[in-house]
PDB file of C-alpha atoms in Angstrom:
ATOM      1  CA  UNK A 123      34.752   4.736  -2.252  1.00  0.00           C
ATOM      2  CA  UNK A 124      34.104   7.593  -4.957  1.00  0.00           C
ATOM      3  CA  UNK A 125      31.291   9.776  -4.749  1.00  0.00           C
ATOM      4  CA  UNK A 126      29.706   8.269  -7.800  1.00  0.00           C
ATOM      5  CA  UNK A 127      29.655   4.986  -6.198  1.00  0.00           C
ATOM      6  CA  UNK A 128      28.240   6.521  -2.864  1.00  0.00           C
ATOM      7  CA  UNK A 129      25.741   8.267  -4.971  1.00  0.00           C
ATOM      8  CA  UNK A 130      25.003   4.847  -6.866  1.00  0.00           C
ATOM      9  CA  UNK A 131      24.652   3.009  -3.561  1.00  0.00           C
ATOM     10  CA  UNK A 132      22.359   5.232  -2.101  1.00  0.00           C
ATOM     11  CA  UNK A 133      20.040   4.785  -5.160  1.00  0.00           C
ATOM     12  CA  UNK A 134      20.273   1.228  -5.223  1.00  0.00           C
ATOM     13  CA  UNK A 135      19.419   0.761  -1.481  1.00  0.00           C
ATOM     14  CA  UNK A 136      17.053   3.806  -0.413  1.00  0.00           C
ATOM     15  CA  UNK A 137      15.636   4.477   2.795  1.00  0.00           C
ATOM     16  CA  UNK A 138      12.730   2.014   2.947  1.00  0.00           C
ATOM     17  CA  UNK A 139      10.096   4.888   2.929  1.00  0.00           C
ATOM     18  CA  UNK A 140       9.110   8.017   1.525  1.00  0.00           C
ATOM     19  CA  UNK A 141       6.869  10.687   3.583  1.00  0.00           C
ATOM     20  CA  UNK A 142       5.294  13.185   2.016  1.00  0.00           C
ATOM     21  CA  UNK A 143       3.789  15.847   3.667  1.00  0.00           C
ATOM     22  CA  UNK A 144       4.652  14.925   7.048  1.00  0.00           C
ATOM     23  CA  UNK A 145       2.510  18.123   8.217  1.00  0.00           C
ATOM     24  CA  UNK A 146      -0.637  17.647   6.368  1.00  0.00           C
ATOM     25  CA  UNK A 147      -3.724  19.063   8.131  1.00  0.00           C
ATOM     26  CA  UNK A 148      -5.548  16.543   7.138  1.00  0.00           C
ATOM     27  CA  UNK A 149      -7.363  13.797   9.564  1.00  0.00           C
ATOM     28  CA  UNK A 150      -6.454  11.243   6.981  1.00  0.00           C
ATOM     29  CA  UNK A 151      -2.976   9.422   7.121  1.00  0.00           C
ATOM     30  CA  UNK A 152      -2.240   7.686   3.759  1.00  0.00           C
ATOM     31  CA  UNK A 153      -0.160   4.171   3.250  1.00  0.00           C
ATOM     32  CA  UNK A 154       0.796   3.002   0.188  1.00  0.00           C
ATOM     33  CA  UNK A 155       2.981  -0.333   0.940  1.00  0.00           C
ATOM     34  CA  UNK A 156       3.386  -1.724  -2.266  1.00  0.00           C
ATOM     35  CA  UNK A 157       4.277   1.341  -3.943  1.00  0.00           C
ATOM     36  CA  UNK A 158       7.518   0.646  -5.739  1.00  0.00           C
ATOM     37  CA  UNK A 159       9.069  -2.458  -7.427  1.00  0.00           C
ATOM     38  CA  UNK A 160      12.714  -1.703  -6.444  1.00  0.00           C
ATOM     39  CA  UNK A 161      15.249  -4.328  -6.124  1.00  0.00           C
ATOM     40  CA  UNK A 162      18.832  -3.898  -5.038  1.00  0.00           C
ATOM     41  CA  UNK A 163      20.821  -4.992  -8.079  1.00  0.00           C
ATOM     42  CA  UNK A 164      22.734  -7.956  -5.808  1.00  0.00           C
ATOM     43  CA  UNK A 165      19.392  -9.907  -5.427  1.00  0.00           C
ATOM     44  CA  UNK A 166      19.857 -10.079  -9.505  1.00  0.00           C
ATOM     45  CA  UNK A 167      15.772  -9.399  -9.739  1.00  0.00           C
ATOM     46  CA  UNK A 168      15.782 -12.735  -7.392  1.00  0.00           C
ATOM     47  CA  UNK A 169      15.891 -14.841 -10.874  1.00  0.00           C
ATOM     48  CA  UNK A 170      13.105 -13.175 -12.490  1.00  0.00           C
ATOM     49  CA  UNK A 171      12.866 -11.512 -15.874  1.00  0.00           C
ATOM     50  CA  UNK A 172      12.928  -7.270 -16.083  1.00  0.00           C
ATOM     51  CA  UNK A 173       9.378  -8.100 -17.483  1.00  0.00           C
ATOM     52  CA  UNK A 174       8.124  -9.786 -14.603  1.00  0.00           C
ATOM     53  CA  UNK A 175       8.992  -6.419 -12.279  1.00  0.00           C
ATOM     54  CA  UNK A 176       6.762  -4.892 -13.939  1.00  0.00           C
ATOM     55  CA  UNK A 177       3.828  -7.038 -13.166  1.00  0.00           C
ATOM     56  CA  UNK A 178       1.537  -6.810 -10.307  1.00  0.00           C
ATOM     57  CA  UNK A 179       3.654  -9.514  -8.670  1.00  0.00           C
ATOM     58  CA  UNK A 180       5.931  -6.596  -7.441  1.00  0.00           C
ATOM     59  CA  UNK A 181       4.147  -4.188  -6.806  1.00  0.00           C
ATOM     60  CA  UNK A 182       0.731  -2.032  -7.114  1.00  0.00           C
ATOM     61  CA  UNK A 183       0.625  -0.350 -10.586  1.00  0.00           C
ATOM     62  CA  UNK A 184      -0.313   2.700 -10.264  1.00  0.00           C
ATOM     63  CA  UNK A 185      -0.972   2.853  -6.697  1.00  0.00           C
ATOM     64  CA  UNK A 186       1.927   5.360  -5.567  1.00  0.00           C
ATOM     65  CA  UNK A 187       0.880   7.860  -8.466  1.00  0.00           C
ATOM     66  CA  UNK A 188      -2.441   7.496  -6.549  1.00  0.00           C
ATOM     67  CA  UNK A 189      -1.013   8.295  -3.205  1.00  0.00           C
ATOM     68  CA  UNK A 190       1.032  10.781  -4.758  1.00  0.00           C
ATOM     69  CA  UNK A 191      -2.097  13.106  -5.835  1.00  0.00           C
ATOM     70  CA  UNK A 192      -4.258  12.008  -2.855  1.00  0.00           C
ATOM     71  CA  UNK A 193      -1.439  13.436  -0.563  1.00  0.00           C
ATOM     72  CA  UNK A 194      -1.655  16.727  -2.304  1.00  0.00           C
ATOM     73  CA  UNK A 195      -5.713  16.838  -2.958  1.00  0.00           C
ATOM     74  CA  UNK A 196      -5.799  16.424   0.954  1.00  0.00           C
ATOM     75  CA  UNK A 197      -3.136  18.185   2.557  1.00  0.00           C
ATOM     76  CA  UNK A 198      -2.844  14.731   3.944  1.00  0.00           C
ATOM     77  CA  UNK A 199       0.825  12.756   5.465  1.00  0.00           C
ATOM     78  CA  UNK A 200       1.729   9.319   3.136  1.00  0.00           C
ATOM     79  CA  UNK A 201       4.118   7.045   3.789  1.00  0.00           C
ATOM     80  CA  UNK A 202       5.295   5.194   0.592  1.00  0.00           C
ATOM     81  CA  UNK A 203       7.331   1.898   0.495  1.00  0.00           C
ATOM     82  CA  UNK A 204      10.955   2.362  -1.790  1.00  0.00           C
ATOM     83  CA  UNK A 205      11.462  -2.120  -2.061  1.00  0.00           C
ATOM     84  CA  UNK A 206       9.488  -4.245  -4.169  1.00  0.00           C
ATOM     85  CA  UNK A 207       7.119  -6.598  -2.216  1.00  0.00           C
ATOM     86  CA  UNK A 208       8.778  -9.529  -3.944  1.00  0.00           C
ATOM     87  CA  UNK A 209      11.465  -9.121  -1.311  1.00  0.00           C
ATOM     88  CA  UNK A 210       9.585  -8.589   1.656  1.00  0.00           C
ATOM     89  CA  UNK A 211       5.658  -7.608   2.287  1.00  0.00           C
ATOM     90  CA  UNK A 212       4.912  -4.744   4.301  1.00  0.00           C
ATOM     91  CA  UNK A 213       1.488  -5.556   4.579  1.00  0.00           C
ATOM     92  CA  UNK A 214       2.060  -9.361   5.343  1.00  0.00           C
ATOM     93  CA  UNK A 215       2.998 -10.046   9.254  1.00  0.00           C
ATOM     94  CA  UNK A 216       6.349 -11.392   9.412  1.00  0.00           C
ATOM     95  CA  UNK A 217       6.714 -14.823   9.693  1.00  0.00           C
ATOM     96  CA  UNK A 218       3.822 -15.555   7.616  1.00  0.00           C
ATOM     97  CA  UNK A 219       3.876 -17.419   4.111  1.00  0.00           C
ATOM     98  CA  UNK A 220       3.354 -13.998   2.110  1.00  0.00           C
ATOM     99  CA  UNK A 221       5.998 -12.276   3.548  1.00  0.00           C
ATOM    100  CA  UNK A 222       8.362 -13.231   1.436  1.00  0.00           C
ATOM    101  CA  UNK A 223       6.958 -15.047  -0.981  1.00  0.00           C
ATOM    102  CA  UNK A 224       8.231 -18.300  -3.124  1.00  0.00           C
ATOM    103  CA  UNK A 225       5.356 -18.112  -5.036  1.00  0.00           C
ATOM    104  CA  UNK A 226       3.135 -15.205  -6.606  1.00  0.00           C
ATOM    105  CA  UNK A 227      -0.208 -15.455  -7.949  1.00  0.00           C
ATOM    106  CA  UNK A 228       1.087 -18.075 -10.524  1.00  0.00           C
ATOM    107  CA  UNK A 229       5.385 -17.072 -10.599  1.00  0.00           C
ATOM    108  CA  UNK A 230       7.609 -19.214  -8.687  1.00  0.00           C
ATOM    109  CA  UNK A 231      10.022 -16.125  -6.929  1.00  0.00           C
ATOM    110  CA  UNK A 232      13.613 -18.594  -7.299  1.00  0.00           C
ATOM    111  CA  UNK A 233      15.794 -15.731  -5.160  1.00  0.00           C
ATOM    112  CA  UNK A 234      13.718 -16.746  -2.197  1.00  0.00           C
ATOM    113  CA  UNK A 235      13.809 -20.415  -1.969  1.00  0.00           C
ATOM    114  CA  UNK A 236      15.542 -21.445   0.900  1.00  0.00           C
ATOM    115  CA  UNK A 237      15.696 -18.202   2.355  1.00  0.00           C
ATOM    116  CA  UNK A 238      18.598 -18.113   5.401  1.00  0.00           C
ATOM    117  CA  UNK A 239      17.220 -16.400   8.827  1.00  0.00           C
ATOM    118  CA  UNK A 240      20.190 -14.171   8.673  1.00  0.00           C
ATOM    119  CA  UNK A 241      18.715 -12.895   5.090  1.00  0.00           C
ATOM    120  CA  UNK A 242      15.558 -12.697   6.347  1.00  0.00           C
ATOM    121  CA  UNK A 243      16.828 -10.594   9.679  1.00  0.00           C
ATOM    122  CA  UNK A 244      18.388  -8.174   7.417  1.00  0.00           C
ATOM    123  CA  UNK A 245      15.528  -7.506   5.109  1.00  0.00           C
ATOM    124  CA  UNK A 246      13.311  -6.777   8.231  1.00  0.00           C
ATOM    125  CA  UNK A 247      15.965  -4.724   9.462  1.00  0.00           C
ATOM    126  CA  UNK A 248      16.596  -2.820   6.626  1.00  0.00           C
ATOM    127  CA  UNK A 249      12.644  -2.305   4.553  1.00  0.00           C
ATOM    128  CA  UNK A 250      10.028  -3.795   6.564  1.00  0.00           C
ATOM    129  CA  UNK A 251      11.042  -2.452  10.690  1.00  0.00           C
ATOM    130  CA  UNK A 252      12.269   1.364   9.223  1.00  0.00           C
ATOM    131  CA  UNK A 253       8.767   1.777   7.378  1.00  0.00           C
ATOM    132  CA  UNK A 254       6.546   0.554   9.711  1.00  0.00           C
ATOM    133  CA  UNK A 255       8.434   2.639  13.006  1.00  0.00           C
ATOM    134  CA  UNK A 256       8.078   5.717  10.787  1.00  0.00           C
ATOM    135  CA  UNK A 257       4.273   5.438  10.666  1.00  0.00           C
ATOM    136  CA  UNK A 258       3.765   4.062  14.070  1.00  0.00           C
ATOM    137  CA  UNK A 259       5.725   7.096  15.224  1.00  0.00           C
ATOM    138  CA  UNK A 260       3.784   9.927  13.173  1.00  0.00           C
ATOM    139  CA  UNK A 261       0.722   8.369  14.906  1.00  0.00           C
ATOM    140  CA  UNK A 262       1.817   8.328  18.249  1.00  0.00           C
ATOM    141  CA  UNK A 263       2.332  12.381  17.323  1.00  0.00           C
ATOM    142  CA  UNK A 264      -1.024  12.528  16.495  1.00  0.00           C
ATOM    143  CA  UNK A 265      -2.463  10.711  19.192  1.00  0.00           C
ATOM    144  CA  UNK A 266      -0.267  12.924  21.896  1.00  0.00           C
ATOM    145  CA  UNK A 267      -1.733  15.950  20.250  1.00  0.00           C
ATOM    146  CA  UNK A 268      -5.244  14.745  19.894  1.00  0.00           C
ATOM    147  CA  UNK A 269      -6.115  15.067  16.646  1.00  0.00           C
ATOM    148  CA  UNK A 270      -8.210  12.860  14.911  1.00  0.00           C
ATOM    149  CA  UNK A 271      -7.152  10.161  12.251  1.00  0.00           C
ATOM    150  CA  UNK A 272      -8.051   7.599  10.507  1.00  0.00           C
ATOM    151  CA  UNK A 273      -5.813   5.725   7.935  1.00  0.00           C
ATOM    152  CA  UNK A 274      -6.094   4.744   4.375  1.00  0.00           C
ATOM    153  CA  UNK A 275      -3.730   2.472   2.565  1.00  0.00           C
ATOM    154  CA  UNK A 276      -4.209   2.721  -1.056  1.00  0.00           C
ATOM    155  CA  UNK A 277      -3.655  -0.416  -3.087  1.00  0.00           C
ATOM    156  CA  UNK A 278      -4.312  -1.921  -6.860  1.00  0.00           C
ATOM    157  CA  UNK A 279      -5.323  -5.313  -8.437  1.00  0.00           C
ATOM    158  CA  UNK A 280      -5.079  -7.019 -11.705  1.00  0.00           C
ATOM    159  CA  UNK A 281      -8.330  -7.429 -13.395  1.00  0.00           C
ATOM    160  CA  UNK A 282      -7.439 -11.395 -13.793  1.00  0.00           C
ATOM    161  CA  UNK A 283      -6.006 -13.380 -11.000  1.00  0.00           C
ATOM    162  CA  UNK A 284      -5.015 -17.416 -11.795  1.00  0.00           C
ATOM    163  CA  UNK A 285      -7.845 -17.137 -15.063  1.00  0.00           C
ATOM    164  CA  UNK A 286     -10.315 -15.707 -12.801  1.00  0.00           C
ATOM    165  CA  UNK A 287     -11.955 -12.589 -14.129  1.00  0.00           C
ATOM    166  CA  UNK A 288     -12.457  -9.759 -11.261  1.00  0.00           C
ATOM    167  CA  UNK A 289     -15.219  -7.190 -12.240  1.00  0.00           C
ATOM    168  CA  UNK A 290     -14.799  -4.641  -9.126  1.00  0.00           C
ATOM    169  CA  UNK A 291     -13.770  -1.144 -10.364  1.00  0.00           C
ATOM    170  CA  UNK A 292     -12.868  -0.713  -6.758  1.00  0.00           C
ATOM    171  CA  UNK A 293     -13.501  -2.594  -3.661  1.00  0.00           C
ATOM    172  CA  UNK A 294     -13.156  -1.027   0.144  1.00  0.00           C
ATOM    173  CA  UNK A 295     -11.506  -3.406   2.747  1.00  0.00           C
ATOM    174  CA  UNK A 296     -11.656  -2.945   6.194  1.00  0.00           C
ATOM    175  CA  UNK A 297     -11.882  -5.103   9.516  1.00  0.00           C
ATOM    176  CA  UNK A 298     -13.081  -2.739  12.569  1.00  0.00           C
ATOM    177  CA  UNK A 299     -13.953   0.238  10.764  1.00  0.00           C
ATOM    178  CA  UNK A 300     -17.326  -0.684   9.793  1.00  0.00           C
ATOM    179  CA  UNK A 301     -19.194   2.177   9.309  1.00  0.00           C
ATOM    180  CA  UNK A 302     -15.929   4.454   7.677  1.00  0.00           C
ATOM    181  CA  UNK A 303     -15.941   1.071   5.379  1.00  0.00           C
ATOM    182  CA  UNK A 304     -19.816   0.651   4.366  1.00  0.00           C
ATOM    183  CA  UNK A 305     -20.018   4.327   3.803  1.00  0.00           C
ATOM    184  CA  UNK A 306     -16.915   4.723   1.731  1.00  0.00           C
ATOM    185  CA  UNK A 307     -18.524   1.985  -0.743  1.00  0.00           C
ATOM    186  CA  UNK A 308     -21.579   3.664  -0.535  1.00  0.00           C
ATOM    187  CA  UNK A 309     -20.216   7.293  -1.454  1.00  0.00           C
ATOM    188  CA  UNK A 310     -18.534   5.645  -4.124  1.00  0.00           C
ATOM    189  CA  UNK A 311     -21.300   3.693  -5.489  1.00  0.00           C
ATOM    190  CA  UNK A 312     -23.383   7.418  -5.909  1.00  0.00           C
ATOM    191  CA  UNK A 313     -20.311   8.744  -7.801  1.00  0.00           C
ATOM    192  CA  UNK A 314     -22.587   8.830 -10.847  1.00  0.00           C
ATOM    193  CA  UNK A 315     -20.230   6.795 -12.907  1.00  0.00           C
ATOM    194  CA  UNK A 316     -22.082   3.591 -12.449  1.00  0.00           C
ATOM    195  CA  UNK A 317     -19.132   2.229 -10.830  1.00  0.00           C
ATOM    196  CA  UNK A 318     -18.861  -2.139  -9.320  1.00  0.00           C
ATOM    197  CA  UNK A 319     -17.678  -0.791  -6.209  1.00  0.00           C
ATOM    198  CA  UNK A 320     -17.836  -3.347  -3.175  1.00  0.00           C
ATOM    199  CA  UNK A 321     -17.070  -4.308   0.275  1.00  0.00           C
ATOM    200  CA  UNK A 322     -14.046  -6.770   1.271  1.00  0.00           C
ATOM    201  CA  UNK A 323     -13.594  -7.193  -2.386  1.00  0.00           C
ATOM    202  CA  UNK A 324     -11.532  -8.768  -3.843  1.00  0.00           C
ATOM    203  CA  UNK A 325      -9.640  -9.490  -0.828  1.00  0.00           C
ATOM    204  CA  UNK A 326     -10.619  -9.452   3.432  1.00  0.00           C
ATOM    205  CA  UNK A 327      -9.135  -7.896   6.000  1.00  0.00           C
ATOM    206  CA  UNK A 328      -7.486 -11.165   7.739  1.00  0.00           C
ATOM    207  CA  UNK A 329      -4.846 -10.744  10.950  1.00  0.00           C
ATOM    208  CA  UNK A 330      -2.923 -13.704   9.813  1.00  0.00           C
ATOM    209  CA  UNK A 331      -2.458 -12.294   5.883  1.00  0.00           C
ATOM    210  CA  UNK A 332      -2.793  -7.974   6.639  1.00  0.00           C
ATOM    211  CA  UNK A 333      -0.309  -6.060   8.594  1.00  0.00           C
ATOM    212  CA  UNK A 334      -1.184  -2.077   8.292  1.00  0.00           C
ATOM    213  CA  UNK A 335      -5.173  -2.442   8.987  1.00  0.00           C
ATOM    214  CA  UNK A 336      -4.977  -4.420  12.037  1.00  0.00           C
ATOM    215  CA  UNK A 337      -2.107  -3.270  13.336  1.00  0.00           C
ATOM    216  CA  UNK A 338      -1.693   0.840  12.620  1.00  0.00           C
ATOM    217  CA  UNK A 339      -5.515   0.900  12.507  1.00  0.00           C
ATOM    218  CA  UNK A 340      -7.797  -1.347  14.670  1.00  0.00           C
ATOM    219  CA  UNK A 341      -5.555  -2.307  17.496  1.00  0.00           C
ATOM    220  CA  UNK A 342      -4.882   1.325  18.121  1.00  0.00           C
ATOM    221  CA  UNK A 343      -8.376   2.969  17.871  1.00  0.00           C
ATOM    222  CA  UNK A 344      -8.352   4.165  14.698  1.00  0.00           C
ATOM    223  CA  UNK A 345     -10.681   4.102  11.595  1.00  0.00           C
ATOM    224  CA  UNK A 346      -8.717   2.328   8.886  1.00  0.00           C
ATOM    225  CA  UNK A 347      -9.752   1.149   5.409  1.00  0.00           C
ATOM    226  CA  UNK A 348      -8.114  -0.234   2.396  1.00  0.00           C
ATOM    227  CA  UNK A 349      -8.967   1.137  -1.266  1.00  0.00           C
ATOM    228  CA  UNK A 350      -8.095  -1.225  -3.714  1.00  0.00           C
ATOM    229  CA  UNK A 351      -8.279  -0.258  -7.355  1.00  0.00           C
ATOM    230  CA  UNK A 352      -8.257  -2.161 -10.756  1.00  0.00           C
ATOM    231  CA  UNK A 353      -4.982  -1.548 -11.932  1.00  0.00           C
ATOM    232  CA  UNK A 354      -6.538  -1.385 -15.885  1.00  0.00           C
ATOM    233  CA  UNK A 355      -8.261   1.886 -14.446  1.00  0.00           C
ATOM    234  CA  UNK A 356      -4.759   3.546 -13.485  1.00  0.00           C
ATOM    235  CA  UNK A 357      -3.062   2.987 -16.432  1.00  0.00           C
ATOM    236  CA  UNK A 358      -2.719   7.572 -16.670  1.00  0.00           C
ATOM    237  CA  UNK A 359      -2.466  10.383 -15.544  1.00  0.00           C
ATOM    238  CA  UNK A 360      -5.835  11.379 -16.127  1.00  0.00           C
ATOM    239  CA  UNK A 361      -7.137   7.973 -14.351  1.00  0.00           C
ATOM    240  CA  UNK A 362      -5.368   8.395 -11.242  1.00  0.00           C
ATOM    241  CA  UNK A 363      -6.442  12.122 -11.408  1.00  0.00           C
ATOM    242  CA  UNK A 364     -10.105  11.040 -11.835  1.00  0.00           C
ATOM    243  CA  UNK A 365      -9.941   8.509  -8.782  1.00  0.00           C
ATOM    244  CA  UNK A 366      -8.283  10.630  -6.998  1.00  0.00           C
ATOM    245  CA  UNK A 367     -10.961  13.330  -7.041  1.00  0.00           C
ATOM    246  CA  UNK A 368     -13.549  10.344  -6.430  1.00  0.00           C
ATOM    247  CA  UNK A 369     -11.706   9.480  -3.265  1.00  0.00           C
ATOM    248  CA  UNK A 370     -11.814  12.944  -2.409  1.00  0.00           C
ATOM    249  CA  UNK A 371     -15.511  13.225  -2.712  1.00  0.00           C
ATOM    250  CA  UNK A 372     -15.854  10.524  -0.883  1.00  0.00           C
ATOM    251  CA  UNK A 373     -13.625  11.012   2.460  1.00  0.00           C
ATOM    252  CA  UNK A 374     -14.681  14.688   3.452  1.00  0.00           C
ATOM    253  CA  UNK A 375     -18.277  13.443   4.800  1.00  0.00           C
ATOM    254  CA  UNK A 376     -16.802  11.132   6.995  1.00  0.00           C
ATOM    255  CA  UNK A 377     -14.461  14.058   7.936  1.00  0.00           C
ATOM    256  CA  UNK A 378     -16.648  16.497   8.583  1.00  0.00           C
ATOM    257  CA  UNK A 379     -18.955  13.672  10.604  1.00  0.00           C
ATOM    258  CA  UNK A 380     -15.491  12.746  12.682  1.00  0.00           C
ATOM    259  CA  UNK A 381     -14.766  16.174  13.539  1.00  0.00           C
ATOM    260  CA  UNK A 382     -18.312  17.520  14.620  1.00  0.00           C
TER     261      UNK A 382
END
């Protein structure tokens, strides 16, 4: 094989995650699962259009841009996702109906009808296990050396879902984390730009349908929330700077509160 087509390979099936700033000092360890809408060019965009990759059906616009300048604004680790979510769901448990989905929001998905097990073996094997070992390992670090985290995945929505208009700016999910949760809203709330800013919106926190929050957060101790942003509210750079700086704002109390 030439090195071209090595080279070509490689970019067509990455590792399945990015880390940035592995280091960070930060408390905070950042997730961003549906960060890119990459699909190996054999799964032929699994019958869809190019258009359709670029909806919110495979992936979160805007989110890894997010992540991206959060990482840096912190000095905080992120772990990004490299495969779309069309093709499997790194925040959906495996097994479950979202995982790999035949249907999104409205869009039947065709390239995953009738779905083989050996198919679905190898896409665990090769995006979902590889991302999620990498994070559970950089937290077993931390938790060996003591130092105190708590985890943020960082997420987007569309502003209309099946007809229904959503008027969160922002909403704040979380299951055990409670008080990081109720807090976060409420720092965001006194931003001073009058922002809809809510709790569980406009999803919940559900064992059956979430993967990171339960699983990297709750059932090993750790504060975990998810930020979900309206993806009409990312759309540059100077959006996803200005959220970024919000977040920002926002986390060091609950920092500084952790730490004491």
């Amino acid at each position: 094989m030439s090195s071209a087509a090595l080279h070509n390979r490689a970019d067509d099936w990455p590792e399945a995650v990015v880390v940035l700033n592995e280091t960070g000092r930060s408390d905070t360890v950042l997730l961003c699962e549906h960060a890119s809408n990459h699909m190996p060019a054999e799964y032929n965009r699994l019958g869809l259009s190019e258009n359709d990759l670029q909806r919110h059906i495979a992936w979160d616009i805007g989110a890894a841009l997010l992540t991206h300048r959060l990482s840096a604004l912190l000095d905080a680790p992120a772990f990004l996702s490299t495969y779309s979510r069309l093709l499997i769901d790194l925040n959906r448990p495996l097994g479950s109906q979202g995982s790999m989905p035949t249907l999104s929001e409205d869009t039947t998905i065709p390239g995953n009808g009738g779905i083989d097990d050996a198919e679905r073996t190898r896409r665990e094997a090769i995006m979902f296990k590889p991302f999620h070992d990498k994070v559970s390992s950089h937290l077993a670090d931390r938790e060996k050396d003591g130092r105190p985290t708590r985890i943020v995945t960082v997420h987007s929505f569309t502003p209309t879902y099946l007809g229904i208009s959503r008027p969160w700016h922002a909403g704040v999910l979380f299951a055990g984390a409670t008080e990081l949760g109720t807090r976060l809203v409420d720092a965001l709330r006194k931003n001073g730009q009058a922002l809809n800013v809510d709790a569980n919106v406009p999803y919940v926190i559900n064992r059956d349908s979430d993967y990171a929050i339960p699983v990297h957060g709750d059932d090993r101790g750790h504060d975990a929330v998810l930020i979900e942003i309206r993806q009409d509210l990312l759309t540059s750079s100077d959006d996803i700077d200005a959220w970024a700086h919000r977040l920002v704002a926002a986390l060091p109390a609950f920092r500084g509160e952790m730490v004491a």
